[in-house]
mmCIF file of C-alpha atoms in Angstrom:
data_model
loop_
_atom_site.group_PDB
_atom_site.id
_atom_site.type_symbol
_atom_site.label_atom_id
_atom_site.label_comp_id
_atom_site.label_asym_id
_atom_site.label_seq_id
_atom_site.Cartn_x
_atom_site.Cartn_y
_atom_site.Cartn_z
ATOM 1 C CA MET H 1 -174.054 -1.936 61.865
ATOM 2 C CA ASN H 2 -173.264 -5.042 60.086
ATOM 3 C CA ILE H 3 -174.612 -4.324 56.372
ATOM 4 C CA GLN H 4 -175.479 -8.205 56.047
ATOM 5 C CA SER H 5 -177.723 -7.992 59.226
ATOM 6 C CA SER H 6 -179.889 -5.497 57.519
ATOM 7 C CA ILE H 7 -180.601 -7.542 54.281
ATOM 8 C CA ASP H 8 -183.216 -10.179 54.120
ATOM 9 C CA LYS H 9 -181.267 -13.626 54.130
ATOM 10 C CA ASN H 10 -183.520 -14.981 51.606
ATOM 11 C CA SER H 11 -182.587 -12.166 49.104
ATOM 12 C CA ILE H 12 -178.812 -13.009 49.703
ATOM 13 C CA LYS H 13 -179.559 -16.743 48.953
ATOM 14 C CA ALA H 14 -181.537 -15.867 45.877
ATOM 15 C CA ALA H 15 -178.883 -13.602 44.577
ATOM 16 C CA ASN H 16 -176.442 -16.088 45.591
ATOM 17 C CA ASN H 17 -173.875 -13.211 46.128
ATOM 18 C CA LEU H 18 -173.805 -10.259 48.562
ATOM 19 C CA ASN H 19 -171.426 -8.457 46.129
ATOM 20 C CA ALA H 20 -173.941 -8.589 43.496
ATOM 21 C CA LEU H 21 -176.503 -6.769 45.726
ATOM 22 C CA LEU H 22 -173.924 -4.282 46.691
ATOM 23 C CA CYS H 23 -173.227 -3.655 43.051
ATOM 24 C CA ILE H 24 -176.937 -3.152 42.255
ATOM 25 C CA SER H 25 -177.138 -0.611 45.189
ATOM 26 C CA LYS H 26 -174.065 1.315 43.787
ATOM 27 C CA VAL H 27 -175.411 1.352 40.222
ATOM 28 C CA PHE H 28 -178.860 2.574 41.302
ATOM 29 C CA ASN H 29 -177.589 4.642 44.127
ATOM 30 C CA GLU H 30 -180.144 3.050 46.336
ATOM 31 C CA ASP H 31 -180.094 1.473 49.892
ATOM 32 C CA ILE H 32 -179.472 -2.131 49.524
ATOM 33 C CA VAL H 33 -182.725 -2.928 51.601
ATOM 34 C CA ASN H 34 -184.705 -1.246 48.861
ATOM 35 C CA ILE H 35 -183.670 -4.122 46.297
ATOM 36 C CA THR H 36 -186.592 -6.381 46.618
ATOM 37 C CA ASP H 37 -188.564 -9.162 44.704
ATOM 38 C CA ILE H 38 -185.344 -11.238 44.056
ATOM 39 C CA HIS H 39 -186.116 -14.367 42.248
ATOM 40 C CA LEU H 40 -183.649 -16.871 40.525
ATOM 41 C CA MET H 41 -184.152 -17.355 36.845
ATOM 42 C CA LYS H 42 -183.470 -20.736 35.173
ATOM 43 C CA LYS H 43 -179.857 -21.256 35.276
ATOM 44 C CA GLY H 44 -178.152 -20.832 32.008
ATOM 45 C CA MET H 45 -175.334 -22.807 30.501
ATOM 46 C CA THR H 46 -172.904 -20.138 30.935
ATOM 47 C CA ASN H 47 -174.208 -17.876 33.719
ATOM 48 C CA ARG H 48 -176.613 -17.641 36.434
ATOM 49 C CA SER H 49 -179.051 -14.730 36.693
ATOM 50 C CA PHE H 50 -181.775 -13.372 38.993
ATOM 51 C CA TYR H 51 -184.666 -10.929 38.734
ATOM 52 C CA PHE H 52 -184.964 -8.108 41.108
ATOM 53 C CA GLN H 53 -186.894 -4.936 41.569
ATOM 54 C CA CYS H 54 -185.815 -1.386 42.167
ATOM 55 C CA ARG H 55 -187.662 1.876 42.325
ATOM 56 C CA GLY H 56 -190.794 0.022 41.079
ATOM 57 C CA LYS H 57 -189.210 -1.464 37.955
ATOM 58 C CA LYS H 58 -187.907 -4.924 37.343
ATOM 59 C CA TYR H 59 -184.394 -5.899 36.095
ATOM 60 C CA ILE H 60 -182.091 -8.699 35.524
ATOM 61 C CA MET H 61 -178.745 -9.253 37.084
ATOM 62 C CA ARG H 62 -176.067 -11.619 35.515
ATOM 63 C CA ILE H 63 -173.477 -13.442 37.449
ATOM 64 C CA PRO H 64 -170.844 -15.492 35.613
ATOM 65 C CA GLY H 65 -171.030 -19.322 36.116
ATOM 66 C CA GLU H 66 -168.421 -21.789 37.030
ATOM 67 C CA GLY H 67 -165.090 -21.619 35.084
ATOM 68 C CA THR H 68 -166.506 -18.671 32.949
ATOM 69 C CA ASP H 69 -163.505 -16.650 33.680
ATOM 70 C CA LYS H 70 -161.458 -19.017 31.383
ATOM 71 C CA LEU H 71 -164.137 -19.104 28.704
ATOM 72 C CA ILE H 72 -165.098 -15.501 28.275
ATOM 73 C CA ASN H 73 -163.074 -12.313 27.831
ATOM 74 C CA ARG H 74 -165.313 -9.544 29.551
ATOM 75 C CA LYS H 75 -163.381 -6.556 28.020
ATOM 76 C CA GLU H 76 -164.053 -8.018 24.564
ATOM 77 C CA GLU H 77 -167.607 -8.561 25.432
ATOM 78 C CA ALA H 78 -167.933 -4.812 26.663
ATOM 79 C CA SER H 79 -166.365 -3.832 23.263
ATOM 80 C CA VAL H 80 -169.210 -5.714 21.619
ATOM 81 C CA TYR H 81 -171.887 -3.797 23.540
ATOM 82 C CA ARG H 82 -170.085 -0.630 22.421
ATOM 83 C CA ALA H 83 -170.162 -1.673 18.861
ATOM 84 C CA ILE H 84 -174.009 -2.294 18.972
ATOM 85 C CA ALA H 85 -174.822 0.547 20.906
ATOM 86 C CA GLY H 86 -177.628 2.560 19.342
ATOM 87 C CA LYS H 87 -178.414 -0.079 16.699
ATOM 88 C CA ASP H 88 -181.575 -1.264 18.653
ATOM 89 C CA LEU H 89 -180.330 -4.889 18.304
ATOM 90 C CA SER H 90 -180.183 -5.902 22.165
ATOM 91 C CA ASP H 91 -182.007 -5.587 25.337
ATOM 92 C CA ARG H 92 -181.051 -2.389 27.284
ATOM 93 C CA VAL H 93 -177.804 -2.718 29.304
ATOM 94 C CA LEU H 94 -177.692 -0.512 32.325
ATOM 95 C CA TYR H 95 -174.399 -1.744 33.568
ATOM 96 C CA ILE H 96 -171.525 -4.137 32.511
ATOM 97 C CA ASN H 97 -168.367 -4.796 34.480
ATOM 98 C CA PRO H 98 -165.597 -5.740 31.969
ATOM 99 C CA VAL H 99 -163.506 -7.354 34.868
ATOM 100 C CA ASN H 100 -165.957 -9.624 36.670
ATOM 101 C CA GLY H 101 -168.838 -10.096 34.138
ATOM 102 C CA TYR H 102 -171.517 -8.628 36.241
ATOM 103 C CA LYS H 103 -174.353 -7.197 34.001
ATOM 104 C CA ILE H 104 -177.615 -5.574 34.716
ATOM 105 C CA THR H 105 -180.226 -5.265 32.125
ATOM 106 C CA GLU H 106 -183.728 -4.010 31.671
ATOM 107 C CA PHE H 107 -186.534 -6.579 32.175
ATOM 108 C CA TYR H 108 -189.177 -6.786 29.403
ATOM 109 C CA ARG H 109 -192.596 -7.670 30.587
ATOM 110 C CA ASN H 110 -194.695 -10.128 28.528
ATOM 111 C CA ALA H 111 -191.478 -11.009 26.333
ATOM 112 C CA ARG H 112 -190.757 -14.545 25.422
ATOM 113 C CA VAL H 113 -187.848 -16.374 23.824
ATOM 114 C CA CYS H 114 -188.075 -18.009 20.395
ATOM 115 C CA ASP H 115 -189.717 -21.400 20.014
ATOM 116 C CA ALA H 116 -187.381 -23.255 17.698
ATOM 117 C CA HIS H 117 -190.447 -25.346 16.643
ATOM 118 C CA ASN H 118 -192.754 -22.690 15.760
ATOM 119 C CA LYS H 119 -192.077 -21.542 12.167
ATOM 120 C CA MET H 120 -193.267 -18.041 12.544
ATOM 121 C CA ASP H 121 -191.013 -17.422 15.541
ATOM 122 C CA VAL H 122 -188.092 -18.880 13.589
ATOM 123 C CA LYS H 123 -188.821 -16.726 10.613
ATOM 124 C CA CYS H 124 -189.075 -13.449 12.351
ATOM 125 C CA CYS H 125 -185.991 -14.138 14.405
ATOM 126 C CA LEU H 126 -183.797 -15.124 11.527
ATOM 127 C CA GLU H 127 -184.997 -11.975 9.624
ATOM 128 C CA ARG H 128 -183.707 -9.990 12.620
ATOM 129 C CA LEU H 129 -180.409 -12.100 12.515
ATOM 130 C CA ARG H 130 -180.069 -11.253 8.966
ATOM 131 C CA GLU H 131 -180.709 -7.720 9.463
ATOM 132 C CA PHE H 132 -177.815 -7.652 12.119
ATOM 133 C CA HIS H 133 -175.442 -9.235 9.775
ATOM 134 C CA GLU H 134 -176.188 -6.908 7.032
ATOM 135 C CA MET H 135 -175.049 -4.117 9.235
ATOM 136 C CA LYS H 136 -171.415 -5.647 8.812
ATOM 137 C CA LEU H 137 -170.473 -4.327 12.285
ATOM 138 C CA GLN H 138 -166.716 -4.543 13.227
ATOM 139 C CA VAL H 139 -164.918 -5.243 16.399
ATOM 140 C CA GLU H 140 -161.036 -5.888 16.986
ATOM 141 C CA HIS H 141 -161.333 -9.358 18.096
ATOM 142 C CA GLU H 142 -162.351 -12.803 16.376
ATOM 143 C CA PHE H 143 -163.789 -16.062 17.286
ATOM 144 C CA ASP H 144 -161.518 -18.629 15.595
ATOM 145 C CA LEU H 145 -163.515 -21.938 15.734
ATOM 146 C CA PHE H 146 -160.718 -24.391 15.186
ATOM 147 C CA ALA H 147 -158.468 -22.400 17.762
ATOM 148 C CA GLN H 148 -161.374 -22.408 20.263
ATOM 149 C CA ILE H 149 -161.772 -26.290 19.914
ATOM 150 C CA GLU H 150 -158.055 -26.566 20.714
ATOM 151 C CA PHE H 151 -158.445 -24.157 23.674
ATOM 152 C CA TYR H 152 -161.471 -25.898 25.075
ATOM 153 C CA GLU H 153 -159.399 -29.025 24.881
ATOM 154 C CA SER H 154 -156.558 -27.734 26.751
ATOM 155 C CA LEU H 155 -158.841 -26.861 29.650
ATOM 156 C CA TRP H 156 -159.236 -30.540 30.096
ATOM 157 C CA GLN H 157 -155.452 -30.373 31.536
ATOM 158 C CA GLY H 158 -154.453 -33.574 29.938
ATOM 159 C CA THR H 159 -157.454 -35.732 30.811
ATOM 160 C CA PRO H 160 -158.696 -37.616 27.704
ATOM 161 C CA SER H 161 -162.083 -37.103 26.041
ATOM 162 C CA GLY H 162 -164.858 -39.294 27.220
ATOM 163 C CA TYR H 163 -165.321 -40.353 23.526
ATOM 164 C CA SER H 164 -163.186 -43.274 22.497
ATOM 165 C CA ASP H 165 -163.154 -42.102 18.852
ATOM 166 C CA TYR H 166 -162.392 -38.354 19.760
ATOM 167 C CA ALA H 167 -159.068 -38.200 17.853
ATOM 168 C CA GLU H 168 -160.505 -39.648 14.776
ATOM 169 C CA THR H 169 -163.657 -37.312 15.021
ATOM 170 C CA LYS H 170 -161.405 -34.208 15.671
ATOM 171 C CA SER H 171 -159.218 -35.124 12.697
ATOM 172 C CA ARG H 172 -162.139 -35.301 10.303
ATOM 173 C CA VAL H 173 -163.694 -32.071 11.689
ATOM 174 C CA PHE H 174 -160.396 -30.082 11.176
ATOM 175 C CA SER H 175 -160.120 -31.402 7.584
ATOM 176 C CA LEU H 176 -163.326 -29.271 6.689
ATOM 177 C CA GLN H 177 -161.350 -26.108 7.157
ATOM 178 C CA GLN H 178 -160.109 -26.099 3.591
ATOM 179 C CA TYR H 179 -163.738 -26.058 2.272
ATOM 180 C CA ILE H 180 -164.819 -23.392 4.812
ATOM 181 C CA ASN H 181 -161.914 -21.152 3.843
ATOM 182 C CA GLU H 182 -162.735 -21.453 0.116
ATOM 183 C CA TYR H 183 -166.333 -20.419 0.595
ATOM 184 C CA LYS H 184 -166.062 -17.868 3.548
ATOM 185 C CA GLU H 185 -167.473 -14.792 1.712
ATOM 186 C CA GLU H 186 -167.493 -12.173 4.405
ATOM 187 C CA TYR H 187 -166.319 -11.373 7.906
ATOM 188 C CA CYS H 188 -168.222 -9.259 10.305
ATOM 189 C CA LEU H 189 -169.511 -9.202 13.787
ATOM 190 C CA THR H 190 -171.240 -12.521 14.535
ATOM 191 C CA HIS H 191 -173.170 -13.296 17.503
ATOM 192 C CA ILE H 192 -171.724 -16.860 17.688
ATOM 193 C CA ASP H 193 -174.301 -17.896 20.397
ATOM 194 C CA ALA H 194 -177.454 -17.041 18.251
ATOM 195 C CA VAL H 195 -179.575 -19.795 19.778
ATOM 196 C CA PRO H 196 -183.395 -19.604 20.143
ATOM 197 C CA ASP H 197 -183.145 -18.691 23.901
ATOM 198 C CA ASN H 198 -181.076 -15.560 23.026
ATOM 199 C CA PHE H 199 -183.887 -14.229 20.969
ATOM 200 C CA LEU H 200 -186.384 -12.190 22.808
ATOM 201 C CA ILE H 201 -189.646 -11.638 21.159
ATOM 202 C CA LEU H 202 -191.268 -8.548 22.754
ATOM 203 C CA SER H 203 -194.979 -7.945 23.312
ATOM 204 C CA ASP H 204 -194.976 -5.621 20.129
ATOM 205 C CA GLY H 205 -193.625 -8.400 17.909
ATOM 206 C CA SER H 206 -190.138 -6.896 17.769
ATOM 207 C CA VAL H 207 -187.122 -8.892 18.347
ATOM 208 C CA LYS H 208 -183.979 -8.378 20.460
ATOM 209 C CA LEU H 209 -180.928 -10.448 20.308
ATOM 210 C CA ILE H 210 -179.329 -10.861 23.743
ATOM 211 C CA ASP H 211 -176.296 -12.286 25.549
ATOM 212 C CA TRP H 212 -173.388 -11.179 23.345
ATOM 213 C CA GLU H 213 -170.678 -12.646 25.317
ATOM 214 C CA TYR H 214 -169.138 -14.947 22.720
ATOM 215 C CA ALA H 215 -169.746 -12.366 19.938
ATOM 216 C CA ALA H 216 -166.792 -11.562 17.644
ATOM 217 C CA MET H 217 -165.684 -11.336 13.993
ATOM 218 C CA GLN H 218 -166.467 -14.536 12.073
ATOM 219 C CA ASP H 219 -168.398 -15.731 9.129
ATOM 220 C CA PRO H 220 -172.109 -14.722 9.974
ATOM 221 C CA HIS H 221 -173.226 -18.064 8.656
ATOM 222 C CA VAL H 222 -171.827 -19.502 11.749
ATOM 223 C CA ASP H 223 -174.902 -18.186 13.452
ATOM 224 C CA ILE H 224 -177.089 -20.377 11.348
ATOM 225 C CA ALA H 225 -175.273 -23.353 12.355
ATOM 226 C CA MET H 226 -175.358 -22.446 16.075
ATOM 227 C CA PHE H 227 -179.270 -21.968 15.985
ATOM 228 C CA ALA H 228 -179.634 -25.419 14.483
ATOM 229 C CA ILE H 229 -177.410 -27.441 16.873
ATOM 230 C CA TYR H 230 -178.811 -25.808 20.056
ATOM 231 C CA SER H 231 -182.294 -26.493 18.743
ATOM 232 C CA LEU H 232 -181.179 -30.285 18.150
ATOM 233 C CA TYR H 233 -182.528 -30.126 14.552
ATOM 234 C CA ASP H 234 -182.365 -33.051 12.175
ATOM 235 C CA LYS H 235 -181.055 -32.540 8.674
ATOM 236 C CA ASP H 236 -184.377 -31.635 7.297
ATOM 237 C CA GLN H 237 -184.870 -29.021 9.987
ATOM 238 C CA VAL H 238 -181.390 -27.720 9.241
ATOM 239 C CA ASP H 239 -182.245 -27.235 5.505
ATOM 240 C CA SER H 240 -185.644 -25.698 6.373
ATOM 241 C CA LEU H 241 -183.718 -23.226 8.614
ATOM 242 C CA ILE H 242 -181.331 -22.456 5.970
ATOM 243 C CA ASP H 243 -184.047 -21.800 3.526
ATOM 244 C CA ILE H 244 -185.673 -19.377 5.852
ATOM 245 C CA TYR H 245 -182.455 -17.445 6.245
ATOM 246 C CA PHE H 246 -181.834 -17.298 2.602
ATOM 247 C CA ASP H 247 -185.489 -16.643 1.669
ATOM 248 C CA GLY H 248 -185.719 -19.874 -0.266
ATOM 249 C CA TYR H 249 -182.543 -19.624 -2.383
ATOM 250 C CA CYS H 250 -179.040 -20.769 -0.882
ATOM 251 C CA PRO H 251 -176.334 -21.856 -3.290
ATOM 252 C CA LYS H 252 -175.295 -25.323 -2.833
ATOM 253 C CA GLU H 253 -171.799 -24.445 -1.813
ATOM 254 C CA ILE H 254 -172.930 -22.278 0.961
ATOM 255 C CA ARG H 255 -175.355 -24.830 2.241
ATOM 256 C CA ILE H 256 -172.622 -27.415 2.390
ATOM 257 C CA LYS H 257 -170.332 -24.738 4.181
ATOM 258 C CA ILE H 258 -173.051 -24.401 6.701
ATOM 259 C CA TYR H 259 -173.045 -28.184 7.185
ATOM 260 C CA CYS H 260 -169.354 -27.945 7.896
ATOM 261 C CA TYR H 261 -169.939 -25.249 10.384
ATOM 262 C CA ILE H 262 -172.538 -27.568 12.074
ATOM 263 C CA ALA H 263 -169.842 -30.303 12.374
ATOM 264 C CA VAL H 264 -167.219 -27.823 13.557
ATOM 265 C CA CYS H 265 -169.633 -26.196 16.057
ATOM 266 C CA GLY H 266 -170.888 -29.570 17.396
ATOM 267 C CA LEU H 267 -167.285 -30.342 18.339
ATOM 268 C CA LEU H 268 -166.641 -27.030 19.617
ATOM 269 C CA TRP H 269 -169.502 -27.233 22.101
ATOM 270 C CA SER H 270 -169.015 -30.781 22.943
ATOM 271 C CA ASN H 271 -165.328 -29.768 23.980
ATOM 272 C CA TRP H 272 -166.844 -26.886 25.927
ATOM 273 C CA CYS H 273 -169.290 -29.262 27.650
ATOM 274 C CA GLU H 274 -166.588 -31.743 28.484
ATOM 275 C CA TYR H 275 -164.778 -28.909 30.313
ATOM 276 C CA LYS H 276 -167.637 -27.732 32.267
ATOM 277 C CA GLU H 277 -168.580 -31.347 33.097
ATOM 278 C CA LYS H 278 -165.136 -31.586 34.909
ATOM 279 C CA LEU H 279 -166.300 -28.745 36.902
ATOM 280 C CA GLY H 280 -169.346 -30.611 37.955
ATOM 281 C CA VAL H 281 -171.812 -28.992 35.371
ATOM 282 C CA LYS H 282 -173.401 -31.814 33.237
ATOM 283 C CA PHE H 283 -175.392 -31.285 30.025
ATOM 284 C CA CYS H 284 -176.229 -35.067 29.431
ATOM 285 C CA GLU H 285 -178.228 -35.267 26.142
ATOM 286 C CA TYR H 286 -177.166 -31.871 24.978
ATOM 287 C CA ALA H 287 -173.586 -32.641 25.227
ATOM 288 C CA TYR H 288 -173.824 -36.123 23.426
ATOM 289 C CA ARG H 289 -175.915 -34.532 20.674
ATOM 290 C CA GLN H 290 -173.196 -31.881 20.002
ATOM 291 C CA TYR H 291 -170.620 -34.569 19.439
ATOM 292 C CA GLN H 292 -172.819 -36.544 17.120
ATOM 293 C CA TYR H 293 -173.304 -33.398 15.176
ATOM 294 C CA ALA H 294 -169.481 -33.490 14.609
ATOM 295 C CA LYS H 295 -169.728 -36.907 13.268
ATOM 296 C CA ASP H 296 -173.066 -36.905 11.352
ATOM 297 C CA PHE H 297 -172.510 -33.689 9.525
ATOM 298 C CA PHE H 298 -168.931 -34.575 8.520
ATOM 299 C CA ASP H 299 -170.629 -37.407 6.899
ATOM 300 C CA ILE H 300 -173.379 -35.301 5.294
ATOM 301 C CA VAL H 301 -170.712 -32.886 3.917
ATOM 302 C CA GLN H 302 -168.841 -35.873 2.311
ATOM 303 C CA MET H 303 -171.943 -37.194 0.707
ATOM 304 C CA ASN H 304 -172.902 -33.734 -0.715
ATOM 305 C CA LEU H 305 -169.334 -33.449 -2.145
ATOM 306 C CA ILE H 306 -169.516 -36.645 -3.830
ATOM 307 C CA ASN H 307 -173.009 -35.970 -5.243
#
């Protein structure tokens, strides 16, 4: 019998990948027809995912999105999950494939993501982020921000940026590297993608930090910058975020360093967005705002250095 003929066609369409269903069947040692209640989740910026039910429990299957094979090292991602294993930091991962990036995680009922405009949500999530940073976990790979900017640009394959002043903006952002290096105090496992959508607040109030595919060795203060720019915060909101993380006291030099990271990370994700857009995936306002962070926060750094 043709195996596809025994599977509900709507399930295949929802999963968008027969191989994903076969993977689930193998992981759970369950007949594929017993994988039910399949529903697409909101498409993420990097991956697509769907819910499914098996043996009366609900799970999430992640399938890497367009061009992700060039953006993510799945073996490094698997090493991060080994590093955080047993630390109660992440959602429960039942399966991860270090070759194709398929991942199956437990579904948490009545959980929600962090609301970047709810101060109590932000406070509890940043406390959890700081606890993670204080563990000072180690892996063998790093996420070099400036090298990644160059790498994402190389994926354009010679086509110019959509921004006419890109070369000038890039030069200014790269000039911030000296200040960053002067005030980079520590280097440990950093999430890199610590955005509100990756903080899962459970029904008991505990917080899980999910989606560790970019995680690597870096200055942990990069995570503060990433949270801010994904949330599209203005400068006042950025300062409030920094104050929450540092419990009201952040040295001026470190605050300026985080401003530097916002400029650098803005350009980083702008370049990332330009690559994805060449694949037909558009981010519109988000992409434009990331580029503006590169320009605006370079100017903010300069003003703070003068004053």
